[in-house]
Amino acid sequence: MRHKSLLPLLALASLLPAQTVITVDAAHPGPAIAPTMFGIFFEDINFGADGGLYPELIKNRSFEFDDPLAAWKVNLPSDPVKGIGLSPGELDVRTDAPLNANNPHYLHVTALNPGYGFTNAGFRGIGVTAGAEYRFSAYVRTQGPSSLHAAILDSKGHEIGTGTLTGFDGTWKRYETVIRTSATEPKAQFSIFMDQKGSLDLDMVSLFPVDTWNHRPNGLRKDLVQLLADMHPGFIRFPGGCIVEGRRLANRYQWKKTVGDISERKTIMNRWNDEFDHRPTPDYFQSFGLGFYEYFQLAEDIGAAPLPILNCGMACQFNSSETAKLDEIHEYIQDALDLIEFANGPADSPWGKVRAQMGHSAPFHLTMIGVGNEQWGPRYLERYKLFNDALKASHPEIQLIVAAGPSPSGTQFDELWSYWRAHHADIVDEHYYMAPQWFLSNSNRYDNYDRSGPKVFAGEYAAQSAGVALPTNRNNWQTALAEAAFMTGLERNADVVRMASYAPLLAHAEAWQWTPDAIWFDNLRSFGTTDYQVQKIFATNTGTRVVPSTPRAENGLYTVASLDDRTHELILTAVNVSGDARSVQLQLIGVTPAGSARVTTLGTSDLSAENSLEHPDTVAPVVSTLEMPSATVAIPLKPNTVTVFRVPVH
Ligand code: AHR
């Protein structure tokens, strides 16, 4: 369906005054805007970590999926592998004398003749680029064959890169070599061939790009981190979302199991793998190669404050709702205390030492922790109280984020809020997955919130074009523009709203469970959606102090303004959700323009427009300049656009 305007029922043009006036009163600056204002929400959903941000190319590298041979198969004559690797042999999965207790399964390979081969399918194939380097590594144990050969094969079975591991002995050791690929292939496969007859044991079989973000050996996928860095996010929330809670407590997120040597991080099922019948992904597990150290490192790399969310002793209330007994909560609280030490403690403290041994002796400057994800009800409040008492007693410097449940209103929401107000909670995490119209109607949501009560974290939100968790939701300009209108109200109320993040962040185009998402990718490409573009334009155009602007939200025009003390600019964001171009007069009060304005316009009159892997820039910012001869100028606002004016002032 194509839309002409978000206000189709209104004969908008007839309602508009001949010329709209936007007034920005810099003589009366309002509240400070926290540097954390607009950030990002990361969750390992939609292959966001394994298969996405964490660029390991081998799926089930440690043979720890429920089916230990998932993604692995013996080469067959019918496979497009050019007749190589077809000698007889056998694969079996063993558990005796494993690599370590957290990694109990390994692959025992027996070649009856040289040339026996087997292949890994990758995450919906393996994406490689011509001329790039990939580190092939594995733990090997054998008293037989002395080398192992590997090949990256294109979709027709031609070798486009090879490497050899040699020098094995009878104990588990890690071996590596670098393979350079000769062609670009989004759906490559990775085959391992036995060079000699005999048996060997294999574990942690890895093919990892050498060129990661900041060249880290266990680093992150560059193009995806670049998209995140381009947003200049104020914070990064991790690792979710419902993944924090688990469907049962047994598969909740436990940060301590995600740090240290990657071979010792125990793989578990990803809770999203068969959550939705419409998008089953039974091959979705968590290797934790991207674990808490890597999250903190990412936060530091992109200049975002780290915001970990921890399980509070409750599994997802949409699933089992399993709840730890009150006398078991100390274990969960200890995890939180230890996390603070891991992030901030001296390098010779027990957990600070783990951080230092991983390569970061300086602290990560953790200032906030979420207690539970999207919890509600009395059981949550009882558990929160125990967390709060223990954490505030030993770490009053850490702000606690608490939940407001899954909905932006209703009985659960109200009960939680009255408790948070009565108990002086620090920051309350509100979630809204609502229709575009809700976002348009709620830009004033925080105008009347209690200024002296708890602060707000708009921790998860996204306009749903079809309905929550429906696979037909789209990331189009209609959803993004509605979010933009709403975000003017978040920024304007910066004294109440400390942080906000769109959710979810990432989705693999062939392996997603939840839509809409900010960024989509396949094995080689990625793009920011229309909604991402809105997040980015707000996050990169937020000043240090709100200044009043009018109209706030009137006749399809939403505005917010701020002063930036760092750059001495006045920043006006105007969101025009009408399908008509508008002739607007801008009046600046209390400041004088000191040069021409930088104008960034984002949008299209076509509300159904979407960005895509093939057309990533259908909706992208366009930059121009506007002469500012005086404090009153005419500014054009195109139909259905977000326009940011950055005016140097004195
Ligand atoms: O963002 C997807 C899910 O929506 C999150 O995991 C959860 O917190 C919310 O219900």
XYZ file of C-alpha atoms and ligand atoms in Angstrom:
660
model
C 0.000 0.000 0.000
C 1.279 3.468 -0.828
C 0.527 6.316 1.543
C 0.434 9.950 0.688
C 0.398 11.295 4.205
C 0.310 10.223 7.807
C -2.725 12.418 8.205
C -4.837 11.181 5.328
C -8.120 11.896 7.029
C -7.407 15.528 7.572
C -7.774 18.039 4.828
C -4.504 19.258 6.215
C -3.731 22.047 3.814
C -6.971 23.799 4.605
C -6.217 23.642 8.337
C -2.767 25.113 8.058
C -2.174 28.773 8.565
C -0.823 30.510 5.485
C 2.626 30.487 6.995
C 3.690 28.494 10.010
C 6.096 30.127 12.418
C 8.634 28.071 14.372
C 9.949 29.985 17.336
C 13.089 28.916 19.160
C 13.695 30.698 22.431
C 17.380 30.372 23.251
C 17.050 33.122 25.851
C 15.374 30.603 28.152
C 17.382 27.390 27.940
C 15.746 24.324 29.424
C 17.172 21.124 30.873
C 20.557 19.625 30.105
C 20.535 16.733 27.666
C 22.389 13.710 29.012
C 25.207 12.530 26.731
C 23.502 9.149 26.918
C 20.277 10.467 25.358
C 20.107 8.369 22.184
C 21.798 4.987 22.208
C 21.478 1.460 20.925
C 19.857 -1.754 22.116
C 21.711 -4.919 21.208
C 20.158 -8.352 21.538
C 21.257 -11.677 20.117
C 18.058 -12.098 18.121
C 17.820 -12.497 14.320
C 21.384 -13.954 14.230
C 22.533 -10.642 15.679
C 25.610 -12.125 17.397
C 26.633 -15.523 15.950
C 26.137 -15.159 12.207
C 26.107 -11.363 12.524
C 28.143 -8.964 14.629
C 30.392 -11.833 15.754
C 31.975 -12.789 12.439
C 32.910 -16.417 13.082
C 32.136 -18.112 9.772
C 31.887 -21.700 11.035
C 28.557 -22.657 12.542
C 28.701 -25.117 15.448
C 32.477 -24.754 15.633
C 32.652 -26.605 18.939
C 30.182 -29.428 18.172
C 28.021 -28.308 21.105
C 24.682 -27.794 19.329
C 21.936 -30.215 20.441
C 22.814 -32.155 17.297
C 26.611 -32.091 17.617
C 27.017 -32.528 13.866
C 24.591 -29.738 12.960
C 25.984 -27.715 10.017
C 28.624 -30.396 9.335
C 28.421 -33.097 6.709
C 30.577 -35.610 4.957
C 31.319 -34.704 1.349
C 29.280 -36.736 -1.131
C 29.842 -37.378 -4.825
C 26.735 -35.318 -5.526
C 28.184 -32.263 -3.751
C 29.653 -29.516 -5.881
C 33.170 -30.082 -4.555
C 34.775 -31.095 -7.832
C 35.201 -34.682 -6.763
C 37.608 -33.883 -3.951
C 37.293 -35.095 -0.397
C 35.363 -38.192 -1.405
C 37.656 -40.903 -0.020
C 36.051 -43.190 2.539
C 36.087 -42.269 6.174
C 33.955 -41.590 9.195
C 32.976 -38.748 11.513
C 31.872 -39.411 15.060
C 31.332 -37.149 18.004
C 33.133 -38.096 21.201
C 33.255 -36.870 24.773
C 36.133 -38.761 26.374
C 39.047 -36.496 27.390
C 37.506 -33.355 25.878
C 39.170 -29.993 25.349
C 37.632 -28.755 28.598
C 34.580 -29.405 30.750
C 32.553 -26.562 29.161
C 33.230 -27.940 25.716
C 32.568 -31.638 26.186
C 32.017 -32.730 22.570
C 34.604 -32.971 19.840
C 34.842 -34.460 16.394
C 36.760 -37.699 15.876
C 37.709 -38.032 12.213
C 38.863 -41.293 10.670
C 40.183 -41.347 7.107
C 40.440 -44.801 5.592
C 42.384 -43.240 2.727
C 43.942 -39.807 2.197
C 41.446 -37.318 0.826
C 38.471 -37.895 3.139
C 36.571 -34.619 3.423
C 33.739 -32.928 5.305
C 32.139 -29.523 5.051
C 30.626 -26.779 7.195
C 27.658 -24.858 5.813
C 28.295 -21.633 7.711
C 25.505 -19.291 8.709
C 23.316 -19.561 5.611
C 26.580 -19.969 3.677
C 29.921 -18.305 4.310
C 30.563 -14.798 3.003
C 34.117 -14.130 1.789
C 35.631 -11.273 -0.182
C 38.284 -11.449 -2.925
C 41.724 -10.665 -1.542
C 40.651 -10.778 2.111
C 42.341 -12.929 4.735
C 40.663 -15.481 6.988
C 42.268 -17.160 9.960
C 41.633 -20.900 9.887
C 42.273 -22.418 13.309
C 41.387 -25.549 15.226
C 42.309 -27.503 18.271
C 43.745 -30.807 17.068
C 44.863 -33.932 18.883
C 46.290 -36.941 17.089
C 49.072 -39.449 17.060
C 48.386 -40.193 13.428
C 48.091 -37.740 10.546
C 50.498 -34.825 10.722
C 48.529 -32.298 8.675
C 45.066 -31.159 7.737
C 44.034 -29.349 4.607
C 41.155 -26.856 4.299
C 39.539 -25.203 1.327
C 37.027 -22.408 0.919
C 34.763 -23.375 -1.992
C 32.575 -21.128 -4.066
C 28.969 -22.090 -4.766
C 30.102 -24.244 -7.704
C 32.674 -26.126 -5.666
C 35.766 -24.360 -6.981
C 38.517 -23.703 -4.470
C 38.908 -19.985 -3.808
C 41.332 -20.314 -0.888
C 43.256 -23.066 0.843
C 45.315 -23.569 3.994
C 47.050 -26.294 5.936
C 47.479 -26.986 9.620
C 50.524 -29.080 10.576
C 52.701 -30.223 13.460
C 50.138 -32.049 15.582
C 51.047 -34.099 18.614
C 49.127 -36.272 21.026
C 47.708 -33.444 23.141
C 45.053 -30.818 22.440
C 46.727 -27.766 20.901
C 45.490 -24.860 18.832
C 46.900 -24.487 15.308
C 46.248 -21.719 12.835
C 47.018 -20.489 9.369
C 45.737 -17.624 7.232
C 43.802 -18.237 4.024
C 43.529 -15.518 1.391
C 40.496 -15.824 -0.873
C 40.715 -15.228 -4.613
C 37.047 -14.452 -5.228
C 34.043 -12.845 -3.576
C 31.360 -15.361 -2.633
C 28.366 -14.789 -0.352
C 27.538 -18.491 -0.065
C 30.895 -20.244 0.190
C 31.403 -23.506 2.054
C 34.344 -24.618 4.075
C 35.755 -28.127 3.539
C 38.373 -29.912 5.576
C 40.325 -32.731 3.957
C 42.490 -35.364 5.578
C 45.895 -35.364 3.889
C 46.788 -38.774 5.266
C 44.979 -41.864 6.357
C 44.372 -42.234 10.106
C 42.420 -40.522 12.894
C 42.453 -37.211 14.639
C 40.337 -35.218 17.098
C 39.110 -31.724 16.234
C 37.447 -28.965 18.218
C 36.850 -25.190 17.975
C 37.146 -25.258 14.181
C 37.203 -21.608 13.200
C 37.367 -19.485 10.078
C 37.520 -15.868 11.203
C 38.122 -12.693 9.208
C 41.500 -11.132 9.968
C 40.098 -7.699 9.176
C 37.765 -7.116 12.120
C 36.827 -3.834 13.806
C 40.099 -2.471 15.237
C 41.845 -5.662 13.991
C 41.017 -7.663 17.077
C 41.600 -11.432 16.768
C 38.219 -12.249 18.329
C 36.791 -9.017 16.973
C 33.559 -7.878 15.396
C 32.232 -7.534 11.862
C 33.500 -4.242 10.509
C 30.617 -3.036 8.377
C 28.125 -3.625 11.186
C 30.221 -1.864 13.826
C 30.711 1.000 11.377
C 26.943 1.444 11.125
C 26.766 1.528 14.925
C 29.700 3.912 15.265
C 28.152 6.233 12.665
C 25.235 6.752 15.042
C 27.534 8.072 17.798
C 25.359 6.239 20.306
C 25.297 7.576 23.845
C 25.068 4.081 25.304
C 24.803 0.475 24.304
C 22.377 -1.782 26.126
C 23.341 -5.475 26.040
C 22.752 -8.422 25.812
C 18.961 -7.842 25.424
C 15.953 -8.195 25.730
C 14.306 -11.463 26.554
C 17.580 -13.276 25.991
C 18.635 -11.995 29.404
C 15.734 -13.870 30.954
C 15.834 -17.144 29.024
C 12.766 -19.238 28.474
C 13.793 -21.136 31.580
C 16.310 -20.008 34.144
C 18.689 -22.691 32.895
C 19.150 -20.821 29.616
C 19.188 -17.325 31.037
C 22.141 -15.128 30.110
C 24.978 -15.619 32.624
C 27.760 -13.155 31.944
C 30.438 -15.083 33.822
C 30.059 -17.910 31.319
C 30.812 -15.492 28.467
C 34.267 -14.238 29.474
C 37.741 -15.765 29.362
C 39.087 -18.071 26.685
C 36.482 -18.578 23.954
C 36.937 -22.350 24.013
C 35.722 -22.355 27.620
C 32.512 -20.420 26.976
C 29.729 -22.961 27.075
C 27.456 -22.947 24.032
C 23.714 -22.950 24.745
C 20.535 -22.848 22.693
C 19.406 -19.374 21.687
C 15.967 -18.750 23.178
C 14.761 -17.267 19.875
C 15.452 -20.406 17.853
C 11.889 -21.706 17.791
C 10.040 -18.930 19.588
C 7.919 -18.134 16.557
C 6.290 -20.821 14.429
C 6.383 -18.428 11.498
C 10.190 -18.097 11.640
C 11.728 -21.262 13.131
C 15.532 -21.186 13.295
C 16.492 -24.469 14.997
C 20.150 -23.841 14.147
C 20.306 -20.782 16.420
C 22.662 -21.202 19.375
C 24.849 -18.886 21.422
C 28.578 -19.579 21.272
C 29.263 -16.501 23.428
C 32.278 -15.717 21.263
C 30.731 -12.272 21.628
C 30.569 -12.101 25.406
C 30.618 -9.454 28.087
C 34.264 -8.480 27.582
C 33.584 -7.920 23.889
C 30.441 -5.904 24.659
C 32.368 -3.613 26.991
C 35.126 -3.323 24.408
C 32.583 -2.438 21.717
C 31.036 0.206 23.951
C 34.438 1.770 24.513
C 35.312 1.586 20.803
C 32.238 3.481 19.704
C 32.193 5.926 22.618
C 28.991 4.540 24.161
C 28.324 4.088 27.869
C 27.962 0.370 28.668
C 24.550 -0.676 29.937
C 24.369 -4.367 30.855
C 20.984 -5.824 31.749
C 21.112 -8.734 34.194
C 18.740 -11.513 35.041
C 17.021 -10.865 38.378
C 16.046 -14.467 39.085
C 13.131 -14.574 36.663
C 12.781 -16.368 33.352
C 10.739 -14.727 30.587
C 7.205 -14.076 31.799
C 5.907 -14.683 28.276
C 7.399 -18.214 28.489
C 7.891 -20.319 31.630
C 7.982 -17.421 34.098
C 10.232 -19.678 36.179
C 11.354 -17.753 39.248
C 14.308 -18.343 41.536
C 13.377 -18.632 45.202
C 14.156 -15.615 47.329
C 16.851 -17.536 49.186
C 18.525 -18.286 45.850
C 18.693 -14.660 44.750
C 22.049 -14.034 46.412
C 23.687 -15.889 43.490
C 22.132 -13.456 41.015
C 23.074 -10.479 43.160
C 26.614 -11.759 43.449
C 26.746 -11.850 39.634
C 25.863 -8.159 39.612
C 28.453 -7.291 42.252
C 31.090 -9.286 40.430
C 30.165 -7.609 37.159
C 30.859 -4.216 38.700
C 34.252 -5.512 39.773
C 34.868 -7.032 36.330
C 34.097 -3.690 34.682
C 35.514 -1.209 37.167
C 37.645 -3.066 39.720
C 41.415 -2.788 39.994
C 43.387 -5.132 37.777
C 44.474 -7.109 40.818
C 40.953 -7.691 42.174
C 39.576 -11.177 41.427
C 37.260 -10.115 38.582
C 39.308 -7.080 37.537
C 42.112 -9.543 36.978
C 39.974 -11.533 34.531
C 39.379 -8.319 32.580
C 43.085 -7.437 32.681
C 44.093 -10.914 31.544
C 41.764 -10.541 28.596
C 43.675 -7.425 27.573
C 42.066 -4.455 29.326
C 43.693 -3.479 32.595
C 41.986 -0.056 32.650
C 38.396 0.016 33.889
C 35.414 0.110 31.530
C 33.604 2.852 33.509
C 30.348 1.067 34.182
C 27.777 3.417 35.733
C 24.437 1.615 35.213
C 23.003 -1.881 35.439
C 19.550 -3.127 34.493
C 17.867 -5.379 37.060
C 15.737 -7.706 34.958
C 14.492 -7.072 31.459
C 10.784 -6.711 30.870
C 9.522 -8.027 34.209
C 6.375 -7.194 36.073
C 4.376 -8.195 39.122
C 5.032 -8.613 42.859
C 7.634 -11.376 42.391
C 9.736 -8.916 40.447
C 9.447 -6.216 43.069
C 10.482 -8.619 45.837
C 13.586 -9.591 43.910
C 14.388 -6.038 42.890
C 14.339 -5.005 46.562
C 17.037 -7.534 47.401
C 19.144 -6.338 44.466
C 18.643 -2.719 45.376
C 19.562 -3.208 49.044
C 22.749 -5.098 48.211
C 23.913 -2.985 45.272
C 23.193 0.401 46.821
C 24.970 -0.653 50.026
C 28.220 -1.428 48.266
C 27.952 0.560 45.012
C 25.848 3.697 45.459
C 27.580 5.094 42.372
C 25.822 2.576 40.103
C 22.407 3.603 38.794
C 19.845 0.817 38.626
C 17.496 0.481 35.671
C 14.190 -1.148 36.553
C 11.398 -2.487 34.365
C 7.949 -1.094 33.603
C 6.764 -4.342 32.008
C 6.159 -4.939 28.310
C 3.516 -2.258 27.626
C 3.507 1.544 27.750
C 0.312 1.695 29.814
C -2.173 -0.465 31.706
C -2.501 -1.903 35.188
C 0.883 -3.629 35.343
C 2.565 -0.490 34.107
C 0.750 1.750 36.588
C 1.413 -0.558 39.536
C 5.088 -0.741 38.724
C 5.367 3.013 38.333
C 3.661 3.729 41.618
C 6.106 1.344 43.310
C 9.093 2.947 41.570
C 7.942 6.398 42.583
C 7.366 5.344 46.181
C 10.759 3.626 46.347
C 12.713 6.332 44.524
C 13.986 4.083 41.751
C 16.750 5.568 39.621
C 15.645 4.933 36.036
C 12.557 3.117 34.721
C 12.736 1.188 31.443
C 9.602 1.684 29.323
C 8.920 -0.369 26.183
C 6.603 0.505 23.348
C 6.047 -1.631 20.293
C 3.054 0.270 18.979
C 1.373 1.413 15.765
C 2.775 4.474 13.948
C -0.281 6.473 14.974
C 0.517 5.841 18.654
C 3.933 7.428 18.178
C 2.383 10.460 16.493
C -0.131 10.892 19.296
C 2.382 10.411 22.091
C 5.077 12.958 21.340
C 3.807 14.799 24.417
C 3.943 11.649 26.597
C 6.599 13.007 28.921
C 5.572 16.667 28.997
C 3.690 16.093 32.244
C 5.797 13.398 33.895
C 6.861 14.179 37.456
C 10.154 16.096 37.214
C 11.270 14.918 40.645
C 10.424 11.234 40.209
C 12.489 8.428 38.681
C 14.033 9.095 35.290
C 12.926 7.259 32.159
C 14.810 4.953 29.835
C 12.799 4.427 26.644
C 14.632 1.125 26.401
C 12.851 -0.594 23.531
C 10.605 0.980 20.959
C 9.709 0.646 17.306
C 6.619 1.498 15.286
C 4.914 -1.705 14.162
C 3.323 -1.315 10.727
C 1.276 -4.530 11.112
C 1.374 -5.529 14.791
C 3.797 -6.669 17.500
C 5.961 -9.625 16.509
C 4.156 -10.043 13.190
C 6.392 -11.105 10.326
C 4.642 -8.644 8.020
C 5.966 -5.572 9.832
C 8.003 -3.304 7.584
C 10.806 -0.842 8.146
C 9.423 1.896 5.952
C 9.376 5.664 5.959
C 5.952 5.724 7.601
C 7.241 3.931 10.711
C 10.437 5.950 10.805
C 8.708 9.306 10.429
C 6.294 8.476 13.241
C 9.248 7.557 15.476
C 10.903 10.852 14.563
C 7.833 12.806 15.625
C 7.814 10.907 18.913
C 11.544 11.410 19.476
C 11.104 15.185 19.473
C 9.168 14.618 22.702
C 11.905 12.414 24.158
C 14.561 15.033 23.563
C 12.399 17.932 24.692
C 11.885 16.103 27.992
C 15.560 15.370 28.531
C 15.184 16.194 32.224
C 12.947 13.116 32.531
C 14.081 10.906 29.656
C 17.729 10.046 30.152
C 18.103 7.437 27.447
C 16.258 5.959 24.493
C 16.942 3.088 22.100
C 15.145 1.578 19.116
C 14.778 -2.220 19.203
C 15.799 -4.686 17.964
C 19.044 -3.588 16.375
C 20.195 -6.263 13.926
C 18.632 -8.848 11.623
C 20.089 -11.364 9.181
C 18.011 -11.158 6.003
C 17.757 -14.964 5.803
C 17.687 -15.899 9.479
C 15.561 -13.375 11.328
C 12.779 -14.038 13.827
C 11.575 -10.513 14.623
C 10.881 -7.538 12.423
C 11.162 -4.497 12.221
C 14.853 -3.998 13.040
C 17.224 -1.063 12.709
C 19.898 -2.736 10.573
C 19.614 -5.635 8.144
C 22.487 -7.629 6.742
C 23.386 -10.737 4.807
C 26.725 -12.512 4.749
C 28.513 -9.651 2.993
C 26.260 -6.616 2.911
C 24.402 -4.449 5.412
C 22.272 -1.343 5.468
C 20.543 1.012 7.865
C 16.757 1.056 7.536
C 14.670 4.204 7.400
C 14.259 3.773 11.172
C 18.042 3.555 11.588
C 18.388 6.788 9.633
C 16.014 8.494 12.047
C 17.925 7.165 15.040
C 21.141 8.414 13.512
C 19.898 11.882 12.624
C 18.670 12.403 16.198
C 21.712 10.876 17.893
C 24.103 12.972 15.850
C 22.164 16.212 16.219
C 21.528 16.491 19.920
C 22.868 19.515 21.716
C 23.759 19.866 25.373
C 20.687 21.812 26.531
C 17.078 21.860 25.390
C 15.672 25.220 24.365
C 11.935 25.804 24.046
C 10.466 25.672 20.571
C 6.946 26.098 19.251
C 4.915 24.544 17.864
C 5.741 21.357 19.728
C 3.230 19.199 17.914
C 0.616 20.917 15.825
C -1.006 20.228 12.475
C 1.523 17.542 11.646
C 4.554 19.617 12.593
C 6.760 18.487 15.484
C 9.805 20.421 16.670
C 12.550 20.218 19.224
C 15.554 22.497 19.658
C 18.759 22.532 21.644
C 21.913 24.525 22.118
C 25.245 22.795 21.771
C 27.781 24.316 24.194
C 30.573 22.350 22.548
C 30.082 23.703 19.035
C 28.162 26.930 19.780
C 25.317 25.923 17.529
C 21.605 26.052 17.825
C 20.043 22.841 16.566
C 16.456 22.690 15.401
C 14.821 19.417 14.380
C 11.536 19.829 12.522
C 9.441 16.783 11.625
C 6.817 17.462 8.987
C 4.422 14.516 8.824
C 2.126 16.181 6.340
C 2.204 15.234 2.696
C 2.564 18.916 1.793
C 5.597 21.120 1.528
C 5.408 23.885 4.098
C 6.510 27.414 4.003
C 7.789 28.103 7.498
C 9.276 31.142 9.112
C 11.962 30.425 11.693
C 12.378 32.964 14.471
C 15.378 32.671 16.748
C 15.159 34.492 20.065
C 18.129 35.193 22.319
C 20.839 34.285 19.812
C 22.220 35.761 16.612
C 23.249 33.583 13.671
C 27.020 33.637 13.136
C 27.029 32.068 9.689
C 24.987 29.909 7.387
C 23.133 26.902 8.708
C 23.928 23.305 7.868
C 20.676 21.650 6.857
C 20.197 17.881 6.836
C 16.999 16.621 5.281
C 15.821 13.048 5.599
C 12.704 11.707 3.977
C 10.530 11.172 0.954
C 6.931 11.877 0.162
C 6.483 8.123 -0.355
C 5.706 6.722 3.092
C 6.070 3.146 1.868
C 9.704 3.737 0.821
C 12.225 1.324 2.306
C 15.966 0.919 2.218
C 17.262 -2.504 1.223
C 20.442 -4.476 0.609
C 20.149 -3.612 -3.057
C 19.118 0.023 -2.495
C 20.539 1.034 0.885
C 20.170 4.767 0.283
C 16.588 5.137 -0.901
C 15.984 7.192 2.221
C 19.236 8.836 3.249
C 20.196 12.251 4.601
C 20.821 15.076 2.143
C 22.981 17.976 3.323
C 22.699 21.578 2.148
C 23.350 25.063 3.502
C 20.986 27.883 4.275
C 21.985 31.521 4.463
C 21.061 33.015 7.844
C 21.245 36.793 7.287
C 19.116 37.434 10.366
C 17.408 35.711 13.269
C 14.225 35.419 11.231
C 14.404 33.431 7.998
C 12.147 31.397 5.773
C 12.859 27.677 5.938
C 11.360 25.215 3.510
C 10.086 21.940 4.922
C 9.496 19.234 2.351
C 6.573 16.803 2.680
C 7.109 13.909 5.103
C 10.591 14.886 6.197
C 12.837 15.252 9.188
C 14.933 18.395 8.764
C 17.767 19.403 11.064
C 19.123 22.954 11.061
C 22.471 23.515 12.746
C 22.966 27.243 13.080
C 26.257 28.661 14.404
C 25.249 31.310 16.919
C 26.583 33.900 19.260
O 13.056 -6.645 20.935
C 12.491 -7.910 20.932
C 11.903 -8.289 22.286
O 10.842 -7.460 22.605
C 12.840 -8.123 23.445
O 13.681 -9.197 23.594
C 11.914 -8.011 24.595
O 12.467 -7.313 25.684
C 10.684 -7.372 24.009
O 9.541 -8.048 24.373
